[in-house]
Short mmCIF file of N, CA and C in Angstrom, two decimals:
data_model
loop_
_atom_site.label_atom_id
_atom_site.label_comp_id
_atom_site.label_asym_id
_atom_site.label_seq_id
_atom_site.Cartn_x
_atom_site.Cartn_y
_atom_site.Cartn_z
N MET A 1 0.84 -1.18 0.00
CA MET A 1 0.00 0.00 0.00
C MET A 1 0.89 1.25 0.00
N LYS A 2 0.50 2.21 -0.83
CA LYS A 2 1.29 3.43 -0.96
C LYS A 2 0.35 4.64 -0.76
N ILE A 3 0.65 5.42 0.27
CA ILE A 3 -0.18 6.57 0.61
C ILE A 3 0.61 7.84 0.33
N GLY A 4 0.00 8.75 -0.40
CA GLY A 4 0.61 10.05 -0.64
C GLY A 4 0.19 11.04 0.43
N VAL A 5 1.07 11.98 0.71
CA VAL A 5 0.75 13.07 1.64
C VAL A 5 1.07 14.37 0.92
N LEU A 6 0.04 15.17 0.70
CA LEU A 6 0.24 16.45 0.02
C LEU A 6 1.27 17.27 0.79
N ALA A 7 2.33 17.66 0.11
CA ALA A 7 3.47 18.29 0.79
C ALA A 7 3.69 19.72 0.31
N SER A 8 2.62 20.41 -0.02
CA SER A 8 2.73 21.80 -0.46
C SER A 8 3.14 22.69 0.70
N GLN A 9 2.54 22.45 1.87
CA GLN A 9 2.78 23.29 3.05
C GLN A 9 2.13 22.58 4.22
N GLY A 10 2.57 22.86 5.45
CA GLY A 10 1.89 22.33 6.62
C GLY A 10 2.53 21.07 7.19
N ALA A 11 1.74 20.30 7.93
CA ALA A 11 2.24 19.20 8.76
C ALA A 11 2.34 17.88 7.99
N PHE A 12 2.91 17.90 6.81
CA PHE A 12 2.99 16.67 6.01
C PHE A 12 4.01 15.69 6.58
N ALA A 13 5.13 16.17 7.11
CA ALA A 13 6.17 15.27 7.61
C ALA A 13 5.65 14.42 8.78
N GLU A 14 4.82 15.01 9.62
CA GLU A 14 4.26 14.27 10.76
C GLU A 14 3.34 13.15 10.29
N HIS A 15 2.58 13.40 9.23
CA HIS A 15 1.73 12.33 8.68
C HIS A 15 2.58 11.19 8.12
N ILE A 16 3.64 11.56 7.43
CA ILE A 16 4.52 10.52 6.86
C ILE A 16 5.14 9.69 7.98
N THR A 17 5.58 10.33 9.04
CA THR A 17 6.15 9.61 10.19
C THR A 17 5.11 8.66 10.79
N THR A 18 3.88 9.15 10.95
CA THR A 18 2.83 8.31 11.53
C THR A 18 2.55 7.09 10.64
N LEU A 19 2.47 7.31 9.34
CA LEU A 19 2.21 6.19 8.42
C LEU A 19 3.37 5.19 8.46
N ASN A 20 4.59 5.69 8.57
CA ASN A 20 5.74 4.78 8.66
C ASN A 20 5.68 3.93 9.92
N LYS A 21 5.18 4.52 11.03
CA LYS A 21 5.02 3.75 12.27
C LYS A 21 4.02 2.61 12.07
N LEU A 22 3.12 2.78 11.11
CA LEU A 22 2.14 1.73 10.80
C LEU A 22 2.62 0.84 9.65
N ASP A 23 3.94 0.87 9.41
CA ASP A 23 4.55 0.04 8.37
C ASP A 23 3.92 0.26 7.00
N THR A 24 3.62 1.53 6.72
CA THR A 24 2.99 1.88 5.44
C THR A 24 3.90 2.82 4.67
N GLU A 25 4.08 2.53 3.39
CA GLU A 25 4.86 3.41 2.53
C GLU A 25 4.13 4.74 2.37
N ALA A 26 4.82 5.82 2.66
CA ALA A 26 4.22 7.15 2.55
C ALA A 26 5.16 8.04 1.75
N VAL A 27 4.61 8.74 0.78
CA VAL A 27 5.45 9.59 -0.08
C VAL A 27 4.88 11.00 -0.14
N PRO A 28 5.77 12.01 -0.16
CA PRO A 28 5.28 13.39 -0.32
C PRO A 28 4.81 13.61 -1.75
N VAL A 29 3.76 14.42 -1.88
CA VAL A 29 3.22 14.74 -3.20
C VAL A 29 3.26 16.25 -3.39
N ARG A 30 4.01 16.69 -4.38
CA ARG A 30 4.10 18.11 -4.70
C ARG A 30 3.68 18.43 -6.12
N LEU A 31 3.68 17.39 -6.98
CA LEU A 31 3.36 17.58 -8.39
C LEU A 31 2.33 16.55 -8.84
N PRO A 32 1.54 16.88 -9.85
CA PRO A 32 0.49 15.95 -10.29
C PRO A 32 1.01 14.55 -10.64
N GLY A 33 2.19 14.45 -11.23
CA GLY A 33 2.73 13.15 -11.61
C GLY A 33 2.97 12.23 -10.42
N GLU A 34 3.14 12.82 -9.23
CA GLU A 34 3.39 12.03 -8.02
C GLU A 34 2.11 11.42 -7.44
N LEU A 35 0.97 11.74 -8.04
CA LEU A 35 -0.30 11.15 -7.60
C LEU A 35 -0.49 9.76 -8.22
N LYS A 36 0.25 9.47 -9.24
CA LYS A 36 0.08 8.21 -9.97
C LYS A 36 0.44 7.01 -9.08
N GLY A 37 -0.43 6.03 -9.06
CA GLY A 37 -0.16 4.78 -8.33
C GLY A 37 -0.44 4.82 -6.85
N LEU A 38 -1.03 5.92 -6.36
CA LEU A 38 -1.33 6.00 -4.93
C LEU A 38 -2.60 5.20 -4.61
N ASP A 39 -2.61 4.64 -3.39
CA ASP A 39 -3.81 3.95 -2.91
C ASP A 39 -4.67 4.87 -2.05
N GLY A 40 -4.11 5.98 -1.62
CA GLY A 40 -4.83 6.95 -0.81
C GLY A 40 -4.01 8.21 -0.70
N LEU A 41 -4.66 9.29 -0.25
CA LEU A 41 -3.96 10.58 -0.14
C LEU A 41 -4.41 11.29 1.12
N ILE A 42 -3.45 11.85 1.84
CA ILE A 42 -3.74 12.68 3.01
C ILE A 42 -3.46 14.14 2.65
N ILE A 43 -4.43 15.00 2.98
CA ILE A 43 -4.25 16.45 2.82
C ILE A 43 -4.09 17.00 4.24
N PRO A 44 -2.90 17.46 4.59
CA PRO A 44 -2.60 17.80 5.99
C PRO A 44 -3.13 19.16 6.43
N GLY A 45 -2.94 19.42 7.71
CA GLY A 45 -3.20 20.74 8.24
C GLY A 45 -2.11 21.70 7.82
N GLY A 46 -2.38 22.97 7.99
CA GLY A 46 -1.46 24.02 7.59
C GLY A 46 -2.28 25.28 7.40
N GLU A 47 -1.91 26.07 6.44
CA GLU A 47 -2.64 27.31 6.14
C GLU A 47 -3.45 27.03 4.86
N SER A 48 -4.75 26.93 5.00
CA SER A 48 -5.58 26.46 3.88
C SER A 48 -5.49 27.37 2.66
N THR A 49 -5.39 28.68 2.86
CA THR A 49 -5.28 29.58 1.71
C THR A 49 -3.97 29.34 0.96
N THR A 50 -2.89 29.19 1.71
CA THR A 50 -1.59 28.94 1.08
C THR A 50 -1.58 27.60 0.35
N ILE A 51 -2.11 26.56 1.01
CA ILE A 51 -2.15 25.24 0.37
C ILE A 51 -2.98 25.32 -0.91
N SER A 52 -4.11 26.00 -0.84
CA SER A 52 -4.98 26.13 -2.01
C SER A 52 -4.26 26.84 -3.16
N LEU A 53 -3.56 27.93 -2.85
CA LEU A 53 -2.82 28.66 -3.89
C LEU A 53 -1.76 27.78 -4.54
N LEU A 54 -1.03 27.01 -3.71
CA LEU A 54 0.02 26.14 -4.25
C LEU A 54 -0.59 24.99 -5.06
N MET A 55 -1.72 24.47 -4.59
CA MET A 55 -2.39 23.40 -5.35
C MET A 55 -2.81 23.91 -6.72
N ASN A 56 -3.31 25.11 -6.78
CA ASN A 56 -3.70 25.68 -8.08
C ASN A 56 -2.48 25.95 -8.94
N ALA A 57 -1.42 26.49 -8.32
CA ALA A 57 -0.22 26.83 -9.07
C ALA A 57 0.42 25.61 -9.72
N TYR A 58 0.31 24.46 -9.05
CA TYR A 58 0.94 23.23 -9.58
C TYR A 58 -0.09 22.28 -10.18
N ASP A 59 -1.28 22.78 -10.44
CA ASP A 59 -2.34 22.01 -11.10
C ASP A 59 -2.74 20.77 -10.31
N LEU A 60 -2.60 20.83 -9.00
CA LEU A 60 -3.00 19.69 -8.16
C LEU A 60 -4.50 19.72 -7.82
N MET A 61 -5.09 20.90 -7.79
CA MET A 61 -6.49 21.02 -7.38
C MET A 61 -7.38 20.18 -8.31
N ARG A 62 -7.23 20.38 -9.59
CA ARG A 62 -8.06 19.66 -10.56
C ARG A 62 -7.78 18.15 -10.51
N GLU A 63 -6.52 17.78 -10.41
CA GLU A 63 -6.15 16.36 -10.41
C GLU A 63 -6.69 15.64 -9.17
N ILE A 64 -6.53 16.26 -8.01
CA ILE A 64 -7.00 15.62 -6.77
C ILE A 64 -8.53 15.56 -6.75
N ALA A 65 -9.19 16.62 -7.22
CA ALA A 65 -10.66 16.59 -7.29
C ALA A 65 -11.12 15.45 -8.18
N SER A 66 -10.45 15.27 -9.28
CA SER A 66 -10.82 14.20 -10.21
C SER A 66 -10.61 12.82 -9.58
N LEU A 67 -9.47 12.63 -8.91
CA LEU A 67 -9.19 11.34 -8.27
C LEU A 67 -10.19 11.06 -7.13
N GLY A 68 -10.52 12.12 -6.37
CA GLY A 68 -11.49 11.95 -5.29
C GLY A 68 -12.86 11.55 -5.82
N LYS A 69 -13.28 12.18 -6.90
CA LYS A 69 -14.57 11.83 -7.50
C LYS A 69 -14.56 10.40 -8.05
N ASP A 70 -13.38 9.94 -8.44
CA ASP A 70 -13.26 8.57 -8.95
C ASP A 70 -13.11 7.54 -7.84
N GLY A 71 -13.08 8.00 -6.56
CA GLY A 71 -13.07 7.05 -5.44
C GLY A 71 -11.76 6.86 -4.72
N LEU A 72 -10.72 7.65 -5.04
CA LEU A 72 -9.47 7.53 -4.28
C LEU A 72 -9.74 7.91 -2.82
N PRO A 73 -9.39 7.06 -1.85
CA PRO A 73 -9.58 7.42 -0.44
C PRO A 73 -8.76 8.65 -0.07
N LEU A 74 -9.42 9.59 0.61
CA LEU A 74 -8.78 10.85 1.01
C LEU A 74 -9.00 11.08 2.49
N PHE A 75 -8.01 11.65 3.14
CA PHE A 75 -8.09 11.99 4.57
C PHE A 75 -7.60 13.42 4.71
N GLY A 76 -8.49 14.32 5.14
CA GLY A 76 -8.14 15.72 5.31
C GLY A 76 -8.16 16.09 6.78
N THR A 77 -7.05 16.66 7.26
CA THR A 77 -6.99 17.07 8.67
C THR A 77 -6.85 18.59 8.73
N CYS A 78 -7.68 19.22 9.54
CA CYS A 78 -7.66 20.67 9.76
C CYS A 78 -7.78 21.42 8.42
N ALA A 79 -6.72 22.03 7.92
CA ALA A 79 -6.81 22.72 6.63
C ALA A 79 -7.23 21.75 5.53
N GLY A 80 -6.81 20.50 5.64
CA GLY A 80 -7.21 19.49 4.66
C GLY A 80 -8.72 19.29 4.65
N MET A 81 -9.32 19.36 5.83
CA MET A 81 -10.78 19.26 5.92
C MET A 81 -11.43 20.44 5.21
N ILE A 82 -10.88 21.64 5.41
CA ILE A 82 -11.42 22.83 4.76
C ILE A 82 -11.37 22.65 3.24
N LEU A 83 -10.24 22.16 2.75
CA LEU A 83 -10.06 22.03 1.31
C LEU A 83 -10.96 20.95 0.71
N MET A 84 -11.34 19.95 1.49
CA MET A 84 -12.20 18.89 0.96
C MET A 84 -13.68 19.26 1.00
N ALA A 85 -14.03 20.31 1.74
CA ALA A 85 -15.44 20.65 1.96
C ALA A 85 -16.12 21.17 0.69
N ARG A 86 -17.42 20.98 0.65
CA ARG A 86 -18.23 21.55 -0.43
C ARG A 86 -18.30 23.06 -0.29
N LYS A 87 -18.30 23.55 0.97
CA LYS A 87 -18.50 24.98 1.19
C LYS A 87 -17.73 25.44 2.42
N ILE A 88 -17.18 26.64 2.35
CA ILE A 88 -16.61 27.32 3.52
C ILE A 88 -17.56 28.46 3.84
N SER A 89 -18.15 28.44 5.02
CA SER A 89 -19.20 29.41 5.33
C SER A 89 -18.67 30.83 5.54
N ASN A 90 -17.44 30.96 6.03
CA ASN A 90 -16.93 32.30 6.33
C ASN A 90 -15.76 32.70 5.43
N ASN A 91 -15.76 32.14 4.21
CA ASN A 91 -14.69 32.45 3.26
C ASN A 91 -15.13 31.96 1.88
N GLY A 92 -14.93 32.78 0.88
CA GLY A 92 -15.38 32.41 -0.46
C GLY A 92 -14.35 31.68 -1.29
N LYS A 93 -13.26 31.22 -0.65
CA LYS A 93 -12.20 30.55 -1.41
C LYS A 93 -12.69 29.24 -2.03
N ALA A 94 -12.08 28.90 -3.15
CA ALA A 94 -12.43 27.65 -3.83
C ALA A 94 -11.87 26.46 -3.06
N THR A 95 -12.62 25.37 -3.06
CA THR A 95 -12.18 24.13 -2.43
C THR A 95 -12.23 23.01 -3.47
N LEU A 96 -11.85 21.81 -3.03
CA LEU A 96 -11.99 20.64 -3.89
C LEU A 96 -13.46 20.28 -4.07
N GLY A 97 -14.29 20.68 -3.11
CA GLY A 97 -15.73 20.43 -3.22
C GLY A 97 -16.12 18.97 -3.22
N LEU A 98 -15.33 18.13 -2.57
CA LEU A 98 -15.56 16.69 -2.64
C LEU A 98 -16.52 16.17 -1.58
N MET A 99 -16.49 16.73 -0.41
CA MET A 99 -17.26 16.18 0.70
C MET A 99 -18.43 17.10 1.01
N ASP A 100 -19.59 16.51 1.25
CA ASP A 100 -20.82 17.29 1.42
C ASP A 100 -20.92 17.84 2.84
N ILE A 101 -19.98 18.71 3.16
CA ILE A 101 -19.96 19.37 4.46
C ILE A 101 -19.74 20.86 4.26
N SER A 102 -20.26 21.64 5.19
CA SER A 102 -19.97 23.07 5.22
C SER A 102 -19.11 23.33 6.46
N VAL A 103 -17.98 24.00 6.29
CA VAL A 103 -17.07 24.21 7.41
C VAL A 103 -16.88 25.70 7.68
N LYS A 104 -16.49 25.98 8.90
CA LYS A 104 -16.15 27.35 9.29
C LYS A 104 -14.67 27.38 9.66
N ARG A 105 -13.91 28.23 9.00
CA ARG A 105 -12.47 28.35 9.28
C ARG A 105 -12.22 29.01 10.63
N ASN A 106 -11.11 28.68 11.26
CA ASN A 106 -10.68 29.31 12.52
C ASN A 106 -11.85 29.44 13.51
N ALA A 107 -12.63 28.40 13.62
CA ALA A 107 -13.89 28.46 14.36
C ALA A 107 -13.69 28.58 15.88
N PHE A 108 -12.52 28.19 16.36
CA PHE A 108 -12.27 28.23 17.80
C PHE A 108 -11.41 29.43 18.21
N GLY A 109 -11.10 30.29 17.26
CA GLY A 109 -10.30 31.46 17.58
C GLY A 109 -8.92 31.41 16.95
N ARG A 110 -8.03 32.22 17.48
CA ARG A 110 -6.69 32.38 16.91
C ARG A 110 -5.73 31.32 17.45
N GLN A 111 -4.48 31.43 17.04
CA GLN A 111 -3.45 30.45 17.44
C GLN A 111 -3.39 30.29 18.96
N VAL A 112 -3.51 31.41 19.69
CA VAL A 112 -3.40 31.35 21.14
C VAL A 112 -4.59 30.62 21.77
N ASP A 113 -5.64 30.43 21.01
CA ASP A 113 -6.82 29.72 21.51
C ASP A 113 -6.76 28.22 21.21
N SER A 114 -5.64 27.74 20.67
CA SER A 114 -5.48 26.31 20.38
C SER A 114 -5.57 25.52 21.67
N PHE A 115 -6.03 24.27 21.57
CA PHE A 115 -6.23 23.47 22.77
C PHE A 115 -6.15 21.97 22.45
N GLU A 116 -6.05 21.18 23.51
CA GLU A 116 -6.09 19.73 23.39
C GLU A 116 -7.22 19.22 24.26
N THR A 117 -7.91 18.20 23.79
CA THR A 117 -8.97 17.59 24.57
C THR A 117 -9.17 16.15 24.13
N ASN A 118 -9.76 15.35 24.98
CA ASN A 118 -10.08 13.97 24.62
C ASN A 118 -11.45 13.93 23.95
N VAL A 119 -11.50 13.23 22.81
CA VAL A 119 -12.73 13.15 22.03
C VAL A 119 -13.14 11.69 21.90
N VAL A 120 -14.40 11.42 22.17
CA VAL A 120 -14.90 10.06 22.00
C VAL A 120 -15.21 9.85 20.52
N ILE A 121 -14.59 8.82 19.95
CA ILE A 121 -14.80 8.48 18.54
C ILE A 121 -15.15 7.00 18.49
N PRO A 122 -16.42 6.65 18.53
CA PRO A 122 -16.81 5.23 18.61
C PRO A 122 -16.18 4.36 17.54
N ALA A 123 -15.95 4.90 16.35
CA ALA A 123 -15.35 4.10 15.27
C ALA A 123 -13.94 3.65 15.62
N LEU A 124 -13.29 4.33 16.59
CA LEU A 124 -11.92 3.98 16.97
C LEU A 124 -11.86 3.16 18.25
N GLY A 125 -13.00 2.94 18.88
CA GLY A 125 -13.01 2.18 20.14
C GLY A 125 -13.51 3.03 21.29
N LYS A 126 -13.51 2.43 22.49
CA LYS A 126 -14.08 3.11 23.66
C LYS A 126 -13.16 4.18 24.24
N GLU A 127 -11.86 3.98 24.11
CA GLU A 127 -10.91 4.93 24.70
C GLU A 127 -10.92 6.26 23.94
N PRO A 128 -11.11 7.39 24.64
CA PRO A 128 -11.12 8.69 23.95
C PRO A 128 -9.82 8.95 23.20
N PHE A 129 -9.93 9.74 22.14
CA PHE A 129 -8.78 10.08 21.31
C PHE A 129 -8.22 11.44 21.74
N PRO A 130 -6.89 11.55 21.91
CA PRO A 130 -6.30 12.84 22.30
C PRO A 130 -6.22 13.77 21.09
N ALA A 131 -7.13 14.73 21.03
CA ALA A 131 -7.25 15.58 19.84
C ALA A 131 -6.58 16.93 20.08
N VAL A 132 -5.75 17.34 19.09
CA VAL A 132 -5.03 18.60 19.15
C VAL A 132 -5.67 19.57 18.15
N PHE A 133 -6.21 20.66 18.66
CA PHE A 133 -6.88 21.66 17.82
C PHE A 133 -6.00 22.90 17.72
N ILE A 134 -5.60 23.25 16.49
CA ILE A 134 -4.76 24.43 16.25
C ILE A 134 -5.45 25.31 15.22
N ARG A 135 -5.94 26.47 15.65
CA ARG A 135 -6.72 27.35 14.74
C ARG A 135 -7.69 26.51 13.92
N ALA A 136 -8.41 25.68 14.60
CA ALA A 136 -9.17 24.62 13.93
C ALA A 136 -10.48 25.10 13.32
N PRO A 137 -10.89 24.44 12.25
CA PRO A 137 -12.22 24.66 11.70
C PRO A 137 -13.23 23.76 12.44
N LEU A 138 -14.48 23.93 12.15
CA LEU A 138 -15.51 22.97 12.61
C LEU A 138 -16.46 22.72 11.45
N ILE A 139 -17.21 21.64 11.59
CA ILE A 139 -18.20 21.29 10.57
C ILE A 139 -19.54 21.86 11.03
N GLU A 140 -20.10 22.77 10.24
CA GLU A 140 -21.37 23.40 10.61
C GLU A 140 -22.57 22.58 10.17
N SER A 141 -22.45 21.92 9.04
CA SER A 141 -23.57 21.09 8.57
C SER A 141 -23.04 20.00 7.65
N CYS A 142 -23.83 18.91 7.57
CA CYS A 142 -23.44 17.76 6.75
C CYS A 142 -24.61 17.36 5.85
N GLY A 143 -24.31 16.86 4.67
CA GLY A 143 -25.32 16.30 3.79
C GLY A 143 -25.72 14.91 4.26
N GLY A 144 -26.71 14.35 3.61
CA GLY A 144 -27.27 13.06 4.02
C GLY A 144 -26.31 11.89 3.93
N GLY A 145 -25.30 11.97 3.07
CA GLY A 145 -24.39 10.84 2.91
C GLY A 145 -23.18 10.89 3.82
N VAL A 146 -23.19 11.81 4.76
CA VAL A 146 -22.04 12.00 5.65
C VAL A 146 -22.33 11.41 7.02
N ASP A 147 -21.42 10.61 7.53
CA ASP A 147 -21.51 10.09 8.89
C ASP A 147 -20.67 10.95 9.82
N ILE A 148 -21.27 11.39 10.90
CA ILE A 148 -20.53 12.15 11.91
C ILE A 148 -19.79 11.16 12.80
N LEU A 149 -18.48 11.31 12.89
CA LEU A 149 -17.66 10.38 13.68
C LEU A 149 -17.39 10.90 15.09
N ALA A 150 -17.34 12.22 15.25
CA ALA A 150 -17.00 12.75 16.57
C ALA A 150 -17.57 14.16 16.76
N ARG A 151 -17.97 14.40 18.01
CA ARG A 151 -18.43 15.73 18.42
C ARG A 151 -17.72 16.08 19.73
N LEU A 152 -17.58 17.37 19.97
CA LEU A 152 -17.13 17.83 21.28
C LEU A 152 -18.31 17.79 22.24
N GLU A 153 -18.06 18.04 23.51
CA GLU A 153 -19.13 17.97 24.52
C GLU A 153 -20.25 18.97 24.23
N ASP A 154 -19.91 20.09 23.56
CA ASP A 154 -20.95 21.07 23.23
C ASP A 154 -21.67 20.76 21.92
N ASN A 155 -21.45 19.55 21.41
CA ASN A 155 -22.10 19.04 20.20
C ASN A 155 -21.46 19.51 18.90
N THR A 156 -20.39 20.25 18.96
CA THR A 156 -19.68 20.68 17.75
C THR A 156 -19.13 19.47 17.01
N ILE A 157 -19.37 19.43 15.69
CA ILE A 157 -18.91 18.30 14.88
C ILE A 157 -17.45 18.50 14.50
N VAL A 158 -16.59 17.51 14.81
CA VAL A 158 -15.16 17.68 14.57
C VAL A 158 -14.52 16.54 13.76
N ALA A 159 -15.31 15.55 13.36
CA ALA A 159 -14.78 14.51 12.47
C ALA A 159 -15.95 13.86 11.76
N ALA A 160 -15.70 13.49 10.50
CA ALA A 160 -16.78 12.90 9.71
C ALA A 160 -16.20 12.04 8.59
N ARG A 161 -17.10 11.24 8.03
CA ARG A 161 -16.72 10.37 6.92
C ARG A 161 -17.83 10.37 5.87
N GLN A 162 -17.43 10.36 4.62
CA GLN A 162 -18.37 10.19 3.51
C GLN A 162 -17.74 9.21 2.55
N ALA A 163 -18.31 8.01 2.47
CA ALA A 163 -17.75 6.93 1.65
C ALA A 163 -16.26 6.74 1.99
N LYS A 164 -15.35 6.95 1.05
CA LYS A 164 -13.92 6.73 1.30
C LYS A 164 -13.19 8.02 1.68
N MET A 165 -13.95 9.02 2.06
CA MET A 165 -13.35 10.30 2.47
C MET A 165 -13.52 10.51 3.96
N LEU A 166 -12.45 10.95 4.60
CA LEU A 166 -12.40 11.10 6.05
C LEU A 166 -11.85 12.49 6.36
N VAL A 167 -12.44 13.16 7.35
CA VAL A 167 -11.93 14.47 7.75
C VAL A 167 -11.93 14.61 9.26
N SER A 168 -10.98 15.41 9.75
CA SER A 168 -10.98 15.76 11.17
C SER A 168 -10.57 17.23 11.30
N ALA A 169 -11.20 17.92 12.26
CA ALA A 169 -10.86 19.31 12.52
C ALA A 169 -9.54 19.41 13.28
N PHE A 170 -9.13 18.32 13.89
CA PHE A 170 -7.93 18.30 14.72
C PHE A 170 -6.79 17.58 14.00
N HIS A 171 -5.66 17.45 14.71
CA HIS A 171 -4.42 16.92 14.11
C HIS A 171 -4.05 15.57 14.73
N PRO A 172 -4.54 14.47 14.20
CA PRO A 172 -4.16 13.17 14.77
C PRO A 172 -2.68 12.83 14.58
N GLU A 173 -2.04 13.49 13.62
CA GLU A 173 -0.62 13.22 13.36
C GLU A 173 0.29 13.80 14.43
N LEU A 174 -0.27 14.64 15.31
CA LEU A 174 0.55 15.27 16.36
C LEU A 174 0.45 14.53 17.69
N THR A 175 -0.13 13.36 17.70
CA THR A 175 -0.21 12.54 18.91
C THR A 175 0.49 11.20 18.65
N ASP A 176 0.66 10.44 19.72
CA ASP A 176 1.23 9.09 19.57
C ASP A 176 0.15 8.05 19.31
N ASP A 177 -1.09 8.47 19.29
CA ASP A 177 -2.21 7.55 19.07
C ASP A 177 -2.37 7.32 17.57
N LEU A 178 -2.20 6.09 17.14
CA LEU A 178 -2.19 5.78 15.70
C LEU A 178 -3.56 5.36 15.17
N ARG A 179 -4.57 5.35 16.03
CA ARG A 179 -5.85 4.75 15.63
C ARG A 179 -6.54 5.47 14.47
N PHE A 180 -6.45 6.79 14.42
CA PHE A 180 -7.17 7.47 13.34
C PHE A 180 -6.53 7.16 11.98
N HIS A 181 -5.21 7.15 11.93
CA HIS A 181 -4.54 6.78 10.68
C HIS A 181 -4.80 5.31 10.33
N ARG A 182 -4.82 4.46 11.36
CA ARG A 182 -5.12 3.04 11.10
C ARG A 182 -6.53 2.90 10.53
N TYR A 183 -7.47 3.68 11.04
CA TYR A 183 -8.84 3.66 10.52
C TYR A 183 -8.85 4.08 9.05
N PHE A 184 -8.09 5.11 8.70
CA PHE A 184 -8.01 5.53 7.30
C PHE A 184 -7.42 4.41 6.44
N LEU A 185 -6.38 3.77 6.94
CA LEU A 185 -5.78 2.67 6.16
C LEU A 185 -6.76 1.53 5.98
N ASP A 186 -7.59 1.29 6.98
CA ASP A 186 -8.63 0.26 6.83
C ASP A 186 -9.65 0.65 5.75
N ILE A 187 -9.95 1.95 5.64
CA ILE A 187 -10.83 2.41 4.56
C ILE A 187 -10.15 2.14 3.21
N VAL A 188 -8.86 2.45 3.14
CA VAL A 188 -8.12 2.20 1.90
C VAL A 188 -8.15 0.71 1.56
N LYS A 189 -8.01 -0.13 2.60
CA LYS A 189 -8.05 -1.59 2.38
C LYS A 189 -9.47 -2.10 2.18
N ASP A 190 -10.44 -1.19 2.31
CA ASP A 190 -11.86 -1.52 2.13
C ASP A 190 -12.38 -2.43 3.24
N LYS A 191 -11.82 -2.27 4.45
CA LYS A 191 -12.31 -3.07 5.58
C LYS A 191 -13.57 -2.48 6.19
N HIS A 192 -13.82 -1.18 5.92
CA HIS A 192 -15.03 -0.54 6.43
C HIS A 192 -15.90 -0.14 5.24
N ASN A 193 -16.56 -1.11 4.66
CA ASN A 193 -17.37 -0.86 3.47
C ASN A 193 -18.54 0.06 3.75
N TYR A 194 -18.98 0.74 2.71
CA TYR A 194 -20.20 1.54 2.76
C TYR A 194 -21.24 0.88 1.91
#
């Protein structure tokens, strides 16, 4: 199995390290030709506007949107979630438009408002997941084909899945807990059918 990690900007190295801990080949993706032969792709956290500009500059936006529509498993974390969304409610920037969710950027405040908390994610088991939120977005609404995977105690939606697409508002790559990446790899292996 070969998983690509979009390496335009942001926390791509941490995703690659996490995938390597799971004995999975992980490669950085900076150009459209590097998408060839991938079994899945992770779009990391970072600065969503910058990532979007670089994706357009290197013609990755169109290629990734096409692969996502064709069923390539995708996992977007933080800025990656923003880029995968159908709509950004507080910003008119273009996205991949792949997942039927509406998100709000920087929904928890500025960098100094970043926080960590334990989140119950039944798909990962009973033990709460240590979630790291950094200038995080949230999911304001979901279409009918989207499963909500996790909410905060105030009911805020922070992780979801639609078919082979997975998103989280937080950064699972910044913890030692490998379960969220393992769950994505199981989607790639088609162990969690829809």
